[in-house]
CSV table of C-alpha atoms in Angstrom, one decimal:
chain,number,residue,atom,x,y,z
A,169,UNK,CA,-8.9,3.3,-31.0
A,170,UNK,CA,-11.7,5.8,-31.0
A,171,UNK,CA,-12.5,7.4,-27.7
A,172,UNK,CA,-15.9,5.8,-27.2
A,173,UNK,CA,-18.0,4.7,-24.2
A,174,UNK,CA,-17.0,1.1,-25.1
A,175,UNK,CA,-13.1,1.9,-25.1
A,176,UNK,CA,-13.4,3.7,-21.9
A,177,UNK,CA,-15.2,1.0,-20.4
A,178,UNK,CA,-12.7,-1.7,-21.6
A,179,UNK,CA,-9.8,0.8,-20.0
A,180,UNK,CA,-11.5,0.8,-16.8
A,181,UNK,CA,-12.0,-3.0,-16.9
A,182,UNK,CA,-8.5,-3.5,-17.7
A,183,UNK,CA,-7.1,-1.5,-14.9
A,184,UNK,CA,-9.5,-3.2,-12.3
A,185,UNK,CA,-8.2,-6.6,-13.5
A,186,UNK,CA,-4.4,-5.2,-13.2
A,187,UNK,CA,-5.2,-4.1,-9.8
A,188,UNK,CA,-6.9,-7.4,-8.8
A,189,UNK,CA,-3.7,-9.2,-10.0
A,190,UNK,CA,-1.5,-7.2,-8.0
A,191,UNK,CA,-3.5,-7.6,-4.8
A,192,UNK,CA,-3.6,-11.5,-5.1
A,193,UNK,CA,0.1,-11.6,-6.0
A,194,UNK,CA,1.0,-9.4,-2.8
A,195,UNK,CA,-1.1,-11.6,-0.6
A,196,UNK,CA,-0.1,-14.7,-2.0
A,197,UNK,CA,3.6,-14.1,-1.2
A,198,UNK,CA,5.8,-16.9,-1.9
A,199,UNK,CA,2.8,-19.1,-2.9
A,200,UNK,CA,1.4,-16.4,-5.4
A,201,UNK,CA,-1.3,-18.0,-7.9
A,202,UNK,CA,0.4,-15.7,-10.6
A,203,UNK,CA,3.7,-17.1,-9.8
A,204,UNK,CA,3.5,-19.5,-12.7
A,205,UNK,CA,2.5,-16.8,-15.1
A,206,UNK,CA,5.4,-14.7,-14.0
A,207,UNK,CA,7.9,-17.5,-14.6
A,208,UNK,CA,6.6,-18.0,-18.0
A,209,UNK,CA,6.9,-14.3,-18.7
A,210,UNK,CA,10.5,-14.4,-17.4
A,211,UNK,CA,11.2,-17.2,-19.9
A,212,UNK,CA,9.7,-15.3,-22.9
A,213,UNK,CA,11.1,-11.7,-22.0
A,214,UNK,CA,14.2,-12.5,-20.2
A,215,UNK,CA,16.4,-13.2,-23.4
A,216,UNK,CA,15.2,-10.0,-24.7
A,217,UNK,CA,16.3,-8.1,-21.6
A,218,UNK,CA,19.6,-9.9,-21.7
A,219,UNK,CA,19.9,-9.3,-25.4
A,220,UNK,CA,19.2,-5.5,-25.0
A,221,UNK,CA,21.7,-5.6,-22.2
A,222,UNK,CA,24.4,-7.0,-23.9
A,223,UNK,CA,23.7,-4.8,-27.0
A,224,UNK,CA,24.0,-1.7,-25.0
A,225,UNK,CA,26.7,-2.7,-22.8
A,226,UNK,CA,29.3,-4.6,-25.1
A,227,UNK,CA,31.6,-5.4,-21.8
A,228,UNK,CA,28.7,-7.6,-20.1
A,229,UNK,CA,30.2,-10.6,-21.8
A,230,UNK,CA,33.2,-10.3,-20.1
A,231,UNK,CA,31.4,-10.7,-16.7
A,232,UNK,CA,30.9,-14.3,-17.8
A,233,UNK,CA,34.7,-14.9,-17.3
A,234,UNK,CA,34.0,-15.2,-13.4
A,235,UNK,CA,30.8,-17.3,-13.5
A,236,UNK,CA,32.3,-20.6,-13.7
A,237,UNK,CA,34.3,-19.8,-10.7
A,238,UNK,CA,31.4,-20.5,-8.7
A,239,UNK,CA,31.3,-24.1,-9.0
A,240,UNK,CA,33.4,-24.7,-5.9
A,241,UNK,CA,34.2,-22.3,-3.1
A,242,UNK,CA,37.5,-23.4,-2.7
A,243,UNK,CA,38.8,-21.4,-5.9
A,244,UNK,CA,39.7,-18.2,-4.6
A,245,UNK,CA,42.8,-18.3,-6.6
A,246,UNK,CA,40.8,-19.2,-9.8
A,247,UNK,CA,38.5,-16.0,-8.9
A,248,UNK,CA,41.7,-13.9,-8.5
A,249,UNK,CA,43.2,-15.0,-11.9
A,250,UNK,CA,39.6,-14.4,-13.6
A,251,UNK,CA,39.7,-11.0,-12.0
A,252,UNK,CA,43.0,-10.1,-13.4
A,253,UNK,CA,41.9,-11.0,-16.9
A,254,UNK,CA,38.7,-9.1,-16.6
A,255,UNK,CA,40.5,-5.8,-15.6
A,256,UNK,CA,42.3,-6.3,-18.9
A,257,UNK,CA,39.4,-6.8,-20.9
A,258,UNK,CA,37.4,-4.0,-19.7
A,259,UNK,CA,39.7,-1.1,-20.8
A,260,UNK,CA,40.5,2.1,-19.1
A,261,UNK,CA,37.6,4.5,-19.1
A,262,UNK,CA,36.1,5.8,-16.0
A,263,UNK,CA,32.9,3.6,-16.0
A,264,UNK,CA,34.7,0.4,-16.5
A,265,UNK,CA,37.4,1.3,-14.0
A,266,UNK,CA,34.3,1.7,-11.5
A,267,UNK,CA,33.1,-1.7,-12.6
A,268,UNK,CA,36.4,-3.3,-12.2
A,269,UNK,CA,36.5,-2.1,-8.6
A,270,UNK,CA,33.1,-3.4,-7.9
A,271,UNK,CA,34.1,-6.7,-9.2
A,272,UNK,CA,37.2,-6.8,-7.4
A,273,UNK,CA,35.6,-5.9,-4.0
A,274,UNK,CA,33.0,-8.7,-4.5
A,275,UNK,CA,35.6,-11.3,-5.3
A,276,UNK,CA,37.5,-10.5,-2.3
A,277,UNK,CA,34.2,-10.6,-0.2
A,278,UNK,CA,33.5,-14.1,-1.5
A,279,UNK,CA,37.2,-15.2,-1.0
A,280,UNK,CA,36.8,-13.8,2.8
A,281,UNK,CA,33.5,-15.9,3.5
A,282,UNK,CA,34.5,-18.7,1.2
A,283,UNK,CA,31.1,-18.2,-0.6
A,284,UNK,CA,31.0,-19.8,-4.2
A,285,UNK,CA,29.4,-17.1,-6.7
A,286,UNK,CA,28.1,-16.6,-10.2
A,287,UNK,CA,28.8,-13.3,-11.2
A,288,UNK,CA,25.8,-11.2,-12.9
A,289,UNK,CA,24.9,-7.7,-14.1
A,290,UNK,CA,21.7,-5.7,-13.3
A,291,UNK,CA,19.9,-5.4,-16.6
A,292,UNK,CA,16.5,-4.0,-15.3
A,293,UNK,CA,15.0,-2.4,-12.5
A,294,UNK,CA,11.6,-3.3,-11.1
A,295,UNK,CA,9.9,-6.4,-12.5
A,296,UNK,CA,6.5,-7.7,-13.0
A,297,UNK,CA,5.9,-8.0,-9.2
A,298,UNK,CA,3.8,-4.9,-8.5
A,299,UNK,CA,5.6,-2.1,-6.8
A,300,UNK,CA,8.4,-4.1,-5.0
A,301,UNK,CA,12.2,-3.2,-4.8
A,302,UNK,CA,13.4,-5.7,-7.4
A,303,UNK,CA,16.1,-5.9,-10.2
A,304,UNK,CA,16.6,-8.3,-12.7
A,305,UNK,CA,19.9,-9.9,-13.4
A,306,UNK,CA,21.4,-11.7,-16.6
A,307,UNK,CA,21.7,-15.1,-15.1
A,308,UNK,CA,19.2,-17.9,-14.8
A,309,UNK,CA,18.6,-21.7,-14.5
A,310,UNK,CA,20.9,-22.4,-17.3
A,311,UNK,CA,23.6,-20.9,-15.1
A,312,UNK,CA,22.8,-22.7,-12.0
A,313,UNK,CA,20.9,-20.3,-10.3
A,314,UNK,CA,17.9,-21.3,-8.0
A,315,UNK,CA,15.2,-19.8,-6.1
A,316,UNK,CA,16.2,-18.6,-2.8
A,317,UNK,CA,19.8,-18.1,-3.2
A,318,UNK,CA,21.6,-15.0,-1.5
A,319,UNK,CA,22.7,-12.0,-3.7
A,320,UNK,CA,25.4,-9.9,-2.6
A,321,UNK,CA,27.8,-7.3,-3.9
A,322,UNK,CA,31.2,-5.6,-2.9
A,323,UNK,CA,29.4,-3.7,0.1
A,324,UNK,CA,27.3,-6.7,1.6
A,325,UNK,CA,23.7,-8.1,1.4
A,326,UNK,CA,21.8,-7.1,-1.8
A,327,UNK,CA,18.8,-9.4,-1.7
A,328,UNK,CA,17.5,-12.9,-2.5
A,329,UNK,CA,16.4,-14.6,-5.8
A,330,UNK,CA,12.7,-15.0,-6.0
A,331,UNK,CA,12.0,-15.9,-9.6
A,332,UNK,CA,14.2,-17.8,-12.0
A,333,UNK,CA,14.0,-18.2,-15.8
A,334,UNK,CA,16.1,-19.8,-18.2
A,335,UNK,CA,18.3,-16.8,-18.8
A,336,UNK,CA,17.4,-14.1,-16.1
A,337,UNK,CA,16.5,-14.0,-12.7
A,338,UNK,CA,14.4,-11.5,-10.4
A,339,UNK,CA,16.2,-10.5,-6.9
A,340,UNK,CA,14.0,-8.9,-4.2
A,341,UNK,CA,16.2,-6.2,-2.6
A,342,UNK,CA,16.9,-6.0,1.1
A,343,UNK,CA,15.1,-2.7,1.3
A,344,UNK,CA,11.8,-4.1,0.2
A,345,UNK,CA,9.0,-4.1,2.9
A,346,UNK,CA,8.4,-7.7,2.2
A,347,UNK,CA,12.0,-8.6,2.9
A,348,UNK,CA,13.1,-9.8,6.3
A,349,UNK,CA,16.3,-11.5,7.2
A,350,UNK,CA,17.9,-12.9,10.3
A,351,UNK,CA,21.0,-10.8,11.8
A,352,UNK,CA,23.6,-11.2,14.3
A,353,UNK,CA,25.3,-8.6,16.1
A,354,UNK,CA,29.3,-8.3,15.7
A,355,UNK,CA,31.1,-9.5,18.9
A,356,UNK,CA,28.0,-9.7,21.2
A,357,UNK,CA,26.1,-12.2,19.0
A,358,UNK,CA,22.8,-10.6,19.8
A,359,UNK,CA,20.3,-11.9,17.3
A,360,UNK,CA,17.4,-10.1,15.5
A,361,UNK,CA,15.2,-9.8,12.4
A,362,UNK,CA,15.9,-6.8,9.8
A,363,UNK,CA,13.0,-5.7,7.6
A,364,UNK,CA,13.0,-3.2,4.6
A,365,UNK,CA,11.6,0.1,4.9
A,366,UNK,CA,12.3,1.5,1.2
A,367,UNK,CA,14.6,4.1,1.2
A,368,UNK,CA,14.6,4.5,4.9
A,369,UNK,CA,17.0,2.5,7.2
A,370,UNK,CA,16.3,-1.1,7.9
A,371,UNK,CA,14.2,-1.7,11.1
A,372,UNK,CA,15.8,-4.5,13.1
A,373,UNK,CA,14.1,-6.1,15.9
A,374,UNK,CA,16.2,-7.9,18.5
A,375,UNK,CA,15.1,-10.8,20.5
A,376,UNK,CA,16.4,-9.5,23.6
A,377,UNK,CA,14.7,-6.5,24.7
A,378,UNK,CA,17.6,-5.5,27.2
A,379,UNK,CA,20.5,-6.0,24.4
A,380,UNK,CA,23.1,-3.3,24.7
A,381,UNK,CA,23.3,-1.7,21.3
A,382,UNK,CA,24.7,1.6,20.4
A,383,UNK,CA,25.2,3.5,17.1
A,384,UNK,CA,28.0,2.2,15.1
A,385,UNK,CA,27.5,-1.5,16.0
A,386,UNK,CA,27.7,-3.8,12.9
A,387,UNK,CA,25.3,-6.5,11.9
A,388,UNK,CA,25.7,-9.6,9.7
A,389,UNK,CA,23.3,-12.2,8.2
A,390,UNK,CA,22.6,-15.0,10.8
A,391,UNK,CA,22.2,-17.7,8.0
A,392,UNK,CA,19.3,-20.1,7.1
A,393,UNK,CA,18.8,-23.7,7.4
A,394,UNK,CA,20.6,-25.3,4.3
A,395,UNK,CA,21.9,-21.7,3.7
A,396,UNK,CA,18.7,-20.9,1.9
A,397,UNK,CA,17.6,-18.2,1.3
A,398,UNK,CA,20.8,-16.7,3.1
A,399,UNK,CA,24.1,-17.7,4.0
A,400,UNK,CA,25.9,-16.6,7.3
A,401,UNK,CA,28.3,-13.7,7.7
A,402,UNK,CA,27.2,-11.6,5.0
A,403,UNK,CA,27.4,-7.7,6.1
A,404,UNK,CA,24.0,-6.0,6.4
A,405,UNK,CA,24.8,-2.7,7.9
A,406,UNK,CA,25.5,-0.3,10.7
A,407,UNK,CA,23.4,0.9,13.6
A,408,UNK,CA,22.4,4.5,13.3
A,409,UNK,CA,19.8,4.8,15.9
A,410,UNK,CA,18.5,3.0,19.0
A,411,UNK,CA,14.8,3.1,20.3
A,412,UNK,CA,14.3,2.6,24.1
A,413,UNK,CA,13.1,-0.9,24.9
A,414,UNK,CA,10.4,0.5,27.2
A,415,UNK,CA,10.2,-2.9,28.9
A,416,UNK,CA,9.2,-4.6,25.7
A,417,UNK,CA,10.2,-8.3,25.0
A,418,UNK,CA,11.9,-7.0,21.8
A,419,UNK,CA,14.1,-3.9,21.0
A,420,UNK,CA,14.1,-2.2,17.7
A,421,UNK,CA,17.1,-0.3,16.2
A,422,UNK,CA,17.4,1.3,12.8
A,423,UNK,CA,20.3,0.2,10.6
A,424,UNK,CA,21.8,1.8,7.5
A,425,UNK,CA,22.7,-0.8,4.8
A,426,UNK,CA,26.0,-1.0,3.4
A,427,UNK,CA,24.7,-1.6,-0.1
A,428,UNK,CA,23.2,1.4,-2.1
A,429,UNK,CA,20.1,-0.1,-3.7
A,430,UNK,CA,19.7,2.7,-6.2
A,431,UNK,CA,23.1,2.2,-7.8
A,432,UNK,CA,23.6,-1.6,-8.1
A,433,UNK,CA,25.6,-2.9,-11.0
A,434,UNK,CA,27.8,-6.0,-10.6
A,435,UNK,CA,26.4,-8.4,-8.1
A,436,UNK,CA,27.1,-12.1,-7.3
A,437,UNK,CA,24.9,-15.1,-6.5
A,438,UNK,CA,25.8,-17.3,-4.0
A,439,UNK,CA,25.6,-20.8,-5.4
A,440,UNK,CA,27.7,-22.8,-2.6
A,441,UNK,CA,27.8,-22.0,0.8
A,442,UNK,CA,30.8,-22.0,3.0
A,443,UNK,CA,31.8,-24.9,4.7
A,444,UNK,CA,32.2,-23.1,8.2
A,445,UNK,CA,30.3,-19.7,9.3
A,446,UNK,CA,32.9,-16.9,8.4
A,447,UNK,CA,31.2,-15.0,11.4
A,448,UNK,CA,32.7,-11.4,11.4
A,449,UNK,CA,35.5,-11.9,8.9
A,450,UNK,CA,33.7,-10.4,5.8
A,451,UNK,CA,33.0,-7.0,7.6
A,452,UNK,CA,35.1,-4.2,6.4
A,453,UNK,CA,38.0,-3.0,8.5
A,454,UNK,CA,37.0,-0.4,10.8
A,455,UNK,CA,38.7,3.2,10.1
A,456,UNK,CA,41.3,3.8,12.2
A,457,UNK,CA,41.1,7.0,14.1
A,458,UNK,CA,43.4,9.9,13.5
A,459,UNK,CA,46.4,10.3,15.7
A,460,UNK,CA,45.8,13.1,18.3
A,461,UNK,CA,48.7,15.5,18.4
A,462,UNK,CA,49.5,17.2,21.8
A,463,UNK,CA,51.2,20.5,22.0
A,464,UNK,CA,52.8,21.5,25.4
A,465,UNK,CA,53.5,25.2,25.8
A,466,UNK,CA,55.7,26.4,28.3
A,467,UNK,CA,54.8,29.9,29.9
A,468,UNK,CA,57.5,32.5,29.9
A,469,UNK,CA,58.2,34.4,32.7
A,470,UNK,CA,57.7,38.4,32.5
A,471,UNK,CA,61.0,40.2,31.0
A,472,UNK,CA,61.7,42.1,34.3
A,473,UNK,CA,62.0,38.9,36.6
A,474,UNK,CA,64.5,37.3,33.9
A,475,UNK,CA,66.7,40.0,33.8
A,476,UNK,CA,66.8,40.6,37.5
A,477,UNK,CA,67.7,36.9,38.2
A,478,UNK,CA,70.4,36.8,35.6
A,479,UNK,CA,72.0,40.2,36.4
A,480,UNK,CA,71.6,40.2,39.9
A,481,UNK,CA,71.9,36.7,41.5
A,482,UNK,CA,73.7,35.3,38.6
A,483,UNK,CA,76.2,38.0,38.3
A,484,UNK,CA,77.0,38.1,41.9
A,485,UNK,CA,77.5,34.7,42.0
A,486,UNK,CA,79.9,34.8,39.1
A,487,UNK,CA,81.9,37.7,40.1
A,488,UNK,CA,82.1,37.1,43.7
A,489,UNK,CA,82.6,33.6,44.5
A,490,UNK,CA,83.5,32.5,40.9
A,491,UNK,CA,86.4,34.8,40.4
A,492,UNK,CA,87.5,34.5,44.1
A,493,UNK,CA,87.8,31.0,43.8
A,494,UNK,CA,89.5,31.1,40.5
A,495,UNK,CA,92.0,33.6,41.3
A,496,UNK,CA,92.9,32.1,44.5
A,497,UNK,CA,93.3,28.7,43.7
A,498,UNK,CA,94.7,29.4,40.2
A,499,UNK,CA,97.1,32.2,39.4
A,500,UNK,CA,97.2,34.2,42.9
A,501,UNK,CA,98.5,37.1,41.0
A,502,UNK,CA,95.2,38.2,39.5
A,503,UNK,CA,93.5,41.3,40.9
A,504,UNK,CA,90.2,39.7,41.8
A,505,UNK,CA,88.7,39.5,45.1
A,506,UNK,CA,91.0,40.1,48.3
A,507,UNK,CA,90.6,36.6,49.7
A,508,UNK,CA,91.5,35.0,46.5
A,509,UNK,CA,94.8,36.9,46.3
A,510,UNK,CA,95.5,35.9,49.8
A,511,UNK,CA,94.9,32.2,49.3
A,512,UNK,CA,97.0,32.3,46.2
A,513,UNK,CA,100.1,33.7,47.6
């Protein structure tokens, strides 16, 4: 195409239309007027993305071994069996071993919370949703995936499903600025709302402006009505900083998420919510503090005092009273102290 005035005008026009669509999409939120077009694009390009991912990553098909395990959240034993089979199929190289650990950790999390999950792989980063933090996963409506399902991995909350195609789905990550989730603090049960801030810690506003919060406190998802878009009890993160309340009705703290959003690989979509709230049982065990070793040092007296006590008092007691008593009461013929000989005879 020649660099003419008409071609430049066409390029400017196309850029303007693109920015207009992005603006309409962002302002429209969940009811975006371009959502239908997005779903149509997912239906068309989803199989291509999935096919490319499968060709590049031959072990991707092995993940399907655990997908059928999400049909009922009582099938923890079936999940464990599938996990063992998958470990044998994945081989022994470093990357596959890392993926085995991710899968194993995710299945254990699902078992602890009694979540029914569909295993999935991240096959693309970003999507046609403007500048959002999103990923594309290789499961869709054909696998039972629906919009507004919780997505987790071995570390905790990943995000929620926003767009579903026949073979792929788009997940809005928890660190996106448009992402908000209800949270509950471990033990104290203080409630709040966590909002993504990109590559910075999550911002959490507690409903109680006087809530006692300190660095190291941990948060889980509070859960939504009918478990959509969030199931309860999924680990969110750990408090790293607390802002003074200043008399406000709410209180803001900053939480480091458990999930590393820049290195996602194996994830699980929760297709069946737990019968009961798992509360804090899905949180990782706190590391035990190292035992404190106490060393007691007894000071030694100066050398002069030691020798004096031993040679003076000690020897005097032994030579005088000791020998006298022994010689007197014992043999009587020994040439010891005079009193001892007299008593002995």
